[in-house]
Short mmCIF file of C-alpha atoms in Angstrom, two decimals:
data_model
loop_
_atom_site.label_atom_id
_atom_site.label_comp_id
_atom_site.label_asym_id
_atom_site.label_seq_id
_atom_site.Cartn_x
_atom_site.Cartn_y
_atom_site.Cartn_z
CA MET A 1 -100.64 11.61 45.27
CA GLU A 2 -98.85 8.42 44.13
CA VAL A 3 -99.44 7.38 40.66
CA PRO A 4 -100.27 3.64 40.39
CA ALA A 5 -97.53 1.49 38.87
CA ALA A 6 -99.82 0.46 36.07
CA PHE A 7 -99.85 4.07 34.88
CA VAL A 8 -95.95 4.58 34.89
CA ALA A 9 -94.72 5.03 31.33
CA PRO A 10 -92.03 2.63 30.32
CA PRO A 11 -88.52 4.03 29.27
CA GLN A 12 -88.61 5.04 25.65
CA PRO A 13 -85.81 3.99 23.15
CA GLU A 14 -85.08 7.63 22.54
CA ALA A 15 -83.96 8.06 26.14
CA ALA A 16 -81.52 5.12 25.91
CA ALA A 17 -80.14 6.61 22.74
CA ALA A 18 -79.72 9.98 24.36
CA VAL A 19 -77.41 8.30 26.83
CA VAL A 20 -75.29 6.48 24.16
CA LEU A 21 -75.24 9.18 21.52
CA PRO A 22 -73.00 11.59 23.41
CA GLU A 23 -70.34 8.97 23.87
CA ARG A 24 -70.38 8.00 20.20
CA LEU A 25 -70.16 11.73 19.25
CA GLN A 26 -67.18 12.27 21.55
CA ARG A 27 -65.45 9.26 19.86
CA ARG A 28 -66.01 10.63 16.47
CA GLU A 29 -64.93 14.13 17.57
CA ALA A 30 -61.78 12.63 19.10
CA GLU A 31 -60.92 10.88 15.73
CA ARG A 32 -61.70 14.13 13.93
CA GLN A 33 -59.26 15.99 16.17
CA GLN A 34 -56.64 13.47 15.68
CA GLY A 35 -57.05 13.68 11.88
CA VAL A 36 -56.78 17.56 12.13
CA GLU A 37 -53.65 17.19 14.22
CA ARG A 38 -51.99 14.71 11.85
CA GLN A 39 -52.67 17.14 9.02
CA ARG A 40 -51.24 20.03 10.93
CA GLN A 41 -48.09 18.10 11.69
CA LYS A 42 -47.69 17.02 8.15
CA LYS A 43 -48.21 20.57 6.96
CA GLU A 44 -45.54 21.83 9.40
CA ALA A 45 -43.12 19.19 8.37
CA GLN A 46 -43.64 20.13 4.67
CA VAL A 47 -43.04 23.82 5.56
CA VAL A 48 -39.85 22.90 7.41
CA LYS A 49 -38.73 20.75 4.56
CA GLU A 50 -39.36 23.58 2.03
CA GLU A 51 -37.54 26.17 4.31
CA GLN A 52 -34.54 23.69 4.52
CA SER A 53 -34.53 23.23 0.78
CA GLU A 54 -34.67 27.05 0.18
CA PHE A 55 -31.75 27.58 2.60
CA PHE A 56 -29.79 24.76 0.82
CA VAL A 57 -30.44 26.19 -2.61
CA ALA A 58 -29.19 29.67 -1.57
CA ALA A 59 -26.21 28.36 0.33
CA PHE A 60 -25.20 25.95 -2.47
CA SER A 61 -25.52 28.62 -5.03
CA ARG A 62 -23.36 31.04 -3.09
CA GLU A 63 -20.56 28.48 -2.46
CA ARG A 64 -20.67 27.27 -6.04
CA GLU A 65 -20.18 30.80 -7.40
CA ALA A 66 -17.32 31.27 -4.98
CA VAL A 67 -15.62 28.14 -6.20
CA GLU A 68 -16.12 29.20 -9.84
CA ALA A 69 -14.47 32.53 -9.05
CA LEU A 70 -11.52 30.85 -7.38
CA LEU A 71 -10.99 28.54 -10.35
CA THR A 72 -10.79 31.56 -12.74
CA VAL A 73 -8.59 33.85 -10.62
CA GLY A 74 -7.58 32.66 -7.22
CA SER A 75 -5.99 29.96 -5.11
CA LEU A 76 -6.60 26.49 -6.22
CA GLU A 77 -6.05 25.20 -2.75
CA GLU A 78 -8.75 27.41 -1.46
CA ALA A 79 -10.99 26.38 -4.28
CA ALA A 80 -10.40 22.71 -3.39
CA ALA A 81 -11.15 23.40 0.26
CA ARG A 82 -14.37 25.20 -0.58
CA LEU A 83 -15.34 22.56 -3.09
CA GLN A 84 -15.01 19.98 -0.40
CA GLY A 85 -17.24 22.05 1.91
CA LEU A 86 -19.74 22.28 -0.95
CA GLN A 87 -19.68 18.44 -1.22
CA LYS A 88 -20.24 18.17 2.64
CA LEU A 89 -23.22 20.50 2.41
CA LEU A 90 -24.85 18.47 -0.30
CA THR A 91 -24.21 15.23 1.57
CA GLU A 92 -25.70 16.60 4.82
CA SER A 93 -28.80 17.92 3.00
CA VAL A 94 -29.68 14.74 1.04
CA ARG A 95 -32.24 13.57 3.68
CA PHE A 96 -34.56 16.51 2.94
CA LEU A 97 -33.92 17.21 -0.77
CA ALA A 98 -35.97 15.98 -3.65
CA PRO A 99 -34.22 13.46 -5.97
CA TYR A 100 -33.81 16.07 -8.75
CA GLU A 101 -32.20 18.47 -6.32
CA VAL A 102 -29.82 15.86 -5.21
CA ARG A 103 -28.93 14.99 -8.79
CA GLN A 104 -28.44 18.72 -9.88
CA GLY A 105 -26.10 19.25 -6.84
CA GLN A 106 -24.18 16.06 -7.68
CA GLU A 107 -23.72 17.16 -11.23
CA ALA A 108 -22.58 20.66 -10.18
CA VAL A 109 -20.04 19.20 -7.74
CA ALA A 110 -18.71 16.81 -10.42
CA ARG A 111 -18.42 19.43 -12.97
CA LEU A 112 -16.51 21.65 -10.49
CA GLN A 113 -14.22 18.71 -9.57
CA GLY A 114 -13.47 18.28 -13.38
CA ASP A 115 -12.78 21.98 -13.66
CA LEU A 116 -10.37 21.88 -10.71
CA ALA A 117 -8.57 18.91 -12.19
CA ALA A 118 -8.25 20.51 -15.52
CA ARG A 119 -6.98 23.84 -14.04
CA ARG A 120 -4.39 21.95 -12.02
CA GLN A 121 -3.18 20.23 -15.13
CA GLN A 122 -3.12 23.43 -17.05
CA LEU A 123 -0.89 25.03 -14.37
CA GLN A 124 1.68 22.13 -14.26
CA PRO A 125 5.06 23.11 -15.63
CA LYS A 126 5.59 22.08 -19.19
CA LYS A 127 8.42 19.71 -20.03
CA LYS A 128 11.50 21.48 -21.45
CA PHE A 129 12.36 20.94 -25.01
CA ALA A 130 15.21 18.61 -25.72
CA PHE A 131 16.73 17.17 -28.84
CA ARG A 132 16.04 13.52 -29.41
CA ALA A 133 18.74 11.21 -30.36
CA LEU A 134 18.54 9.82 -33.80
CA LYS A 135 17.57 6.09 -33.94
CA LYS A 136 20.48 4.20 -35.33
CA GLU A 137 19.58 2.00 -38.22
CA ALA A 138 20.30 -1.70 -37.81
CA PRO A 139 23.02 -3.25 -40.02
CA PRO A 140 21.87 -5.04 -43.11
CA GLY A 141 20.81 -8.58 -42.51
CA SER A 142 20.33 -8.19 -38.60
CA GLU A 143 17.03 -9.03 -37.04
CA PRO A 144 15.18 -6.11 -35.50
CA ARG A 145 15.08 -5.87 -31.76
CA PRO A 146 11.65 -7.04 -30.41
CA ALA A 147 9.53 -4.26 -28.96
CA GLU A 148 9.08 -4.50 -25.09
CA PRO A 149 5.41 -5.13 -24.08
CA ALA A 150 3.73 -1.92 -23.29
CA ARG A 151 2.46 -1.65 -19.57
CA PRO A 152 -0.48 0.53 -18.72
CA ALA A 153 0.67 3.97 -17.84
CA ALA A 154 -0.11 5.47 -14.50
CA ALA A 155 -1.17 9.15 -14.59
CA ALA A 156 -0.96 9.25 -18.45
CA ALA A 157 -3.58 7.09 -20.18
CA THR A 158 -6.38 8.76 -22.04
CA PRO A 159 -9.89 7.27 -21.30
CA GLY A 160 -12.03 5.83 -23.98
CA PRO A 161 -14.32 7.87 -26.19
CA GLY A 162 -16.11 10.64 -24.37
CA PRO A 163 -15.09 11.78 -20.89
CA ALA A 164 -16.86 10.15 -17.89
CA GLU A 165 -19.12 12.26 -15.73
CA GLY A 166 -17.25 14.81 -13.90
CA GLU A 167 -13.96 14.49 -15.80
CA ALA A 168 -12.23 17.22 -17.72
CA GLY A 169 -11.86 16.76 -21.42
CA GLY A 170 -8.18 15.92 -21.14
CA PRO A 171 -6.38 12.84 -19.84
CA PRO A 172 -6.77 11.81 -16.23
CA LEU A 173 -4.18 13.07 -13.75
CA CYS A 174 -3.73 9.69 -12.17
CA GLY A 175 -4.87 6.09 -12.86
CA PHE A 176 -4.83 3.16 -15.22
CA SER A 177 -6.42 2.57 -18.58
CA ARG A 178 -6.84 -0.44 -21.12
CA ALA A 179 -5.01 -3.03 -19.11
CA GLU A 180 -5.86 -6.78 -19.08
CA ASP A 181 -5.20 -9.37 -16.38
CA GLU A 182 -2.68 -7.19 -14.56
CA GLU A 183 -1.79 -6.37 -10.91
CA LEU A 184 -1.94 -2.63 -10.75
CA GLU A 185 -1.11 -0.47 -7.69
CA LEU A 186 -0.61 3.15 -6.58
CA GLY A 187 0.68 4.24 -3.22
CA PRO A 188 0.19 7.20 -0.86
CA ALA A 189 2.65 9.62 -2.57
CA GLU A 190 1.02 9.07 -5.94
CA LEU A 191 -2.55 9.33 -4.59
CA LEU A 192 -2.53 12.19 -2.08
CA GLN A 193 -5.49 14.31 -3.00
CA ARG A 194 -5.26 13.41 -6.61
CA ASP A 195 -8.22 12.69 -9.01
CA VAL A 196 -7.94 9.04 -10.04
CA VAL A 197 -9.46 7.36 -13.11
CA LEU A 198 -9.65 3.70 -13.79
CA SER A 199 -11.00 3.06 -17.36
CA GLU A 200 -11.54 0.06 -19.70
CA LEU A 201 -9.77 -2.44 -17.54
CA ARG A 202 -10.32 -6.25 -17.96
CA GLY A 203 -9.70 -8.89 -15.33
CA CYS A 204 -7.33 -6.63 -13.31
CA ARG A 205 -6.68 -6.34 -9.61
CA VAL A 206 -6.18 -2.73 -8.54
CA ARG A 207 -4.87 -1.62 -5.12
CA LEU A 208 -5.01 2.10 -4.39
CA ARG A 209 -3.26 2.59 -0.93
CA GLY A 210 -3.66 6.11 0.07
CA ASN A 211 -5.99 9.23 0.14
CA ALA A 212 -7.35 10.27 -3.19
CA ASN A 213 -9.53 13.28 -3.76
CA THR A 214 -11.98 11.68 -6.30
CA LEU A 215 -12.17 8.24 -8.02
CA ARG A 216 -13.79 7.48 -11.31
CA VAL A 217 -14.20 3.67 -12.36
CA ARG A 218 -15.46 3.54 -15.91
CA ASP A 219 -16.08 0.63 -18.23
CA CYS A 220 -14.41 -2.08 -16.38
CA ARG A 221 -15.10 -5.87 -16.61
CA GLY A 222 -14.27 -8.65 -14.06
CA CYS A 223 -12.01 -6.41 -11.93
CA THR A 224 -11.31 -6.09 -8.33
CA VAL A 225 -10.68 -2.64 -7.05
CA LEU A 226 -9.33 -2.06 -3.44
CA CYS A 227 -9.27 1.55 -2.57
CA GLY A 228 -8.32 3.57 0.52
CA PRO A 229 -10.41 6.55 1.74
CA VAL A 230 -11.44 9.08 -0.99
CA SER A 231 -12.12 12.56 0.30
CA THR A 232 -15.13 13.36 -1.76
CA SER A 233 -16.99 11.21 -4.43
CA VAL A 234 -16.56 7.97 -6.25
CA LEU A 235 -18.37 7.35 -9.53
CA VAL A 236 -18.70 3.80 -10.95
CA ASP A 237 -20.09 3.96 -14.52
CA GLY A 238 -20.66 1.18 -17.12
CA CYS A 239 -19.01 -1.63 -15.20
CA SER A 240 -19.92 -5.36 -14.86
CA ASP A 241 -18.79 -8.40 -12.82
CA CYS A 242 -16.60 -6.27 -10.56
CA LEU A 243 -15.83 -6.28 -6.91
CA LEU A 244 -15.21 -2.78 -5.54
CA VAL A 245 -14.03 -1.92 -2.06
CA LEU A 246 -14.46 1.78 -1.59
CA ALA A 247 -14.47 4.34 1.30
CA CYS A 248 -15.80 7.86 0.34
CA GLN A 249 -18.08 10.66 1.29
CA GLN A 250 -20.42 9.99 -1.72
CA LEU A 251 -20.88 6.96 -3.99
CA ARG A 252 -22.80 7.04 -7.30
CA THR A 253 -23.13 4.09 -9.55
CA HIS A 254 -24.52 4.31 -13.13
CA ARG A 255 -25.18 1.53 -15.70
CA THR A 256 -23.57 -1.28 -13.73
CA ARG A 257 -24.49 -4.74 -13.27
CA ASP A 258 -23.51 -8.01 -11.42
CA SER A 259 -21.18 -6.19 -9.17
CA ARG A 260 -20.48 -6.30 -5.37
CA PHE A 261 -19.67 -3.26 -3.25
CA TYR A 262 -17.90 -3.24 0.16
CA VAL A 263 -18.36 0.43 1.20
CA GLN A 264 -17.62 3.05 3.94
CA VAL A 265 -19.80 5.89 2.83
CA THR A 266 -20.98 8.89 4.95
CA SER A 267 -23.94 9.74 2.72
CA ARG A 268 -26.59 7.54 1.12
CA ALA A 269 -25.21 5.70 -1.94
CA VAL A 270 -27.00 6.32 -5.28
CA ILE A 271 -27.58 3.89 -8.12
CA GLU A 272 -29.16 4.54 -11.52
CA GLY A 273 -29.59 2.21 -14.44
CA CYS A 274 -28.11 -0.68 -12.38
CA THR A 275 -29.19 -4.32 -11.92
CA LYS A 276 -27.91 -7.10 -9.56
CA VAL A 277 -25.58 -4.84 -7.55
CA SER A 278 -25.14 -5.82 -3.81
CA PHE A 279 -23.55 -4.11 -0.76
CA ALA A 280 -21.66 -4.93 2.37
CA PRO A 281 -19.53 -2.94 4.94
CA TYR A 282 -16.04 -1.99 4.04
CA THR A 283 -13.46 -4.52 5.38
CA TRP A 284 -10.17 -3.83 3.66
CA SER A 285 -7.16 -2.61 5.68
CA TYR A 286 -3.50 -1.84 4.98
CA PRO A 287 -0.61 -0.32 6.96
CA GLY A 288 -1.08 3.43 7.17
CA MET A 289 -4.91 3.43 6.57
CA GLU A 290 -5.68 5.27 9.78
CA ARG A 291 -3.38 8.13 8.64
CA ASP A 292 -5.09 8.21 5.22
CA PHE A 293 -8.57 8.39 6.89
CA GLU A 294 -7.38 11.32 8.95
CA SER A 295 -6.16 13.25 5.99
CA SER A 296 -9.43 12.38 4.03
CA GLY A 297 -11.75 13.93 6.56
CA LEU A 298 -14.07 10.97 6.52
CA ASP A 299 -15.82 9.90 9.76
CA ARG A 300 -14.84 6.27 10.49
CA ASN A 301 -17.80 5.94 12.83
CA ARG A 302 -20.38 6.91 10.23
CA ASN A 303 -21.10 4.25 7.59
CA ASN A 304 -24.36 4.27 5.62
CA TRP A 305 -23.38 1.10 3.62
CA LYS A 306 -26.87 -0.32 3.57
CA LEU A 307 -28.83 3.02 2.69
CA VAL A 308 -29.11 3.03 -1.02
CA ASP A 309 -31.33 5.31 -3.18
CA ASP A 310 -32.31 3.80 -6.50
CA PHE A 311 -33.28 6.67 -8.93
CA ASP A 312 -35.10 4.00 -11.12
CA TRP A 313 -37.44 2.82 -8.35
CA LEU A 314 -39.96 5.35 -7.05
CA ALA A 315 -42.08 3.00 -4.99
CA THR A 316 -41.78 3.62 -1.24
CA ASP A 317 -43.75 0.63 0.06
CA LYS A 318 -41.50 -2.07 -1.82
CA PRO A 319 -37.75 -2.47 -1.88
CA SER A 320 -35.96 -2.03 -5.19
CA PRO A 321 -35.26 -5.27 -7.01
CA ASN A 322 -32.01 -3.72 -8.44
CA TRP A 323 -29.86 -3.96 -5.33
CA SER A 324 -29.54 -6.12 -2.27
CA LEU A 325 -27.41 -6.77 0.87
CA ILE A 326 -24.63 -9.33 0.70
CA PRO A 327 -25.46 -12.04 3.37
CA GLU A 328 -23.11 -12.03 6.13
CA GLN A 329 -21.86 -15.53 5.63
CA GLU A 330 -20.99 -14.70 2.00
CA ARG A 331 -18.92 -11.55 2.71
CA VAL A 332 -15.15 -11.41 2.06
CA SER A 333 -13.08 -10.59 5.15
CA CYS A 334 -9.49 -11.41 3.94
CA TRP A 335 -8.29 -9.56 0.77
CA ASP A 336 -4.67 -10.63 0.46
#
């Protein structure tokens, strides 16, 4: 029996909602699942990072102890080679280490480099004793001979008060100190795998053509430093108004202001306590540079010149105001 149309119940709002509700629930469920997946991936990434950090700490500690043992009783050449491997391990691990772990590793490497330099100096043969000729007295009434102006001594000058980070307590093995408005230069034979220190220079232009092991630039004002490839680390500390052209595995800059860096660096540069420092890619060249790069072990195809970690700027959503990139039109391309 047919029911008259007048008696057919109209569709209820609840029925329409029953059709829409599952679709809304599905959308909310999909969003929930996406959130769960993001949390899972984040947790897995954190676990991987922690495992990598644990592996680094164990490997770094093991290699550091081996270097310390070799510095006490062992081959200094083997100690230098293993120390270079330790530096490489730290450089390749920076991307997943916490800033304090990076700093601890850098301090340990710098300390070992200082110990190696001090040990090498200790083992250098001492000069033989020789009688000094007595200075003849000038005849009465004659004028004394004027003293010759002293030039900054390479590989002999003692830095200012207190050693720079990573230095041994004694004088530097190679470098210049306390010079003003001078043209200073060292060549490949003088630099080969040596630890170089430039300290308390004023208005000087320094050319280092060759492959050094480490470089320390400390308390310099208004200087230009052109440096060939450095096998391990460069430390710039307490400088101002300087132009530094550097190729190295690791660059650390402390307490420096109003300075420009042209760098070839295989790890991320680190600044701390710095203001108004700027960066551009390395552009210096000289005859024999390719040979020096080969002996240094640096990869010419890897340059992180614009990756800079500022230990004084922890915000991740805003760039640090303490450093910048040198605009391309303002970069120096000719250095001679």
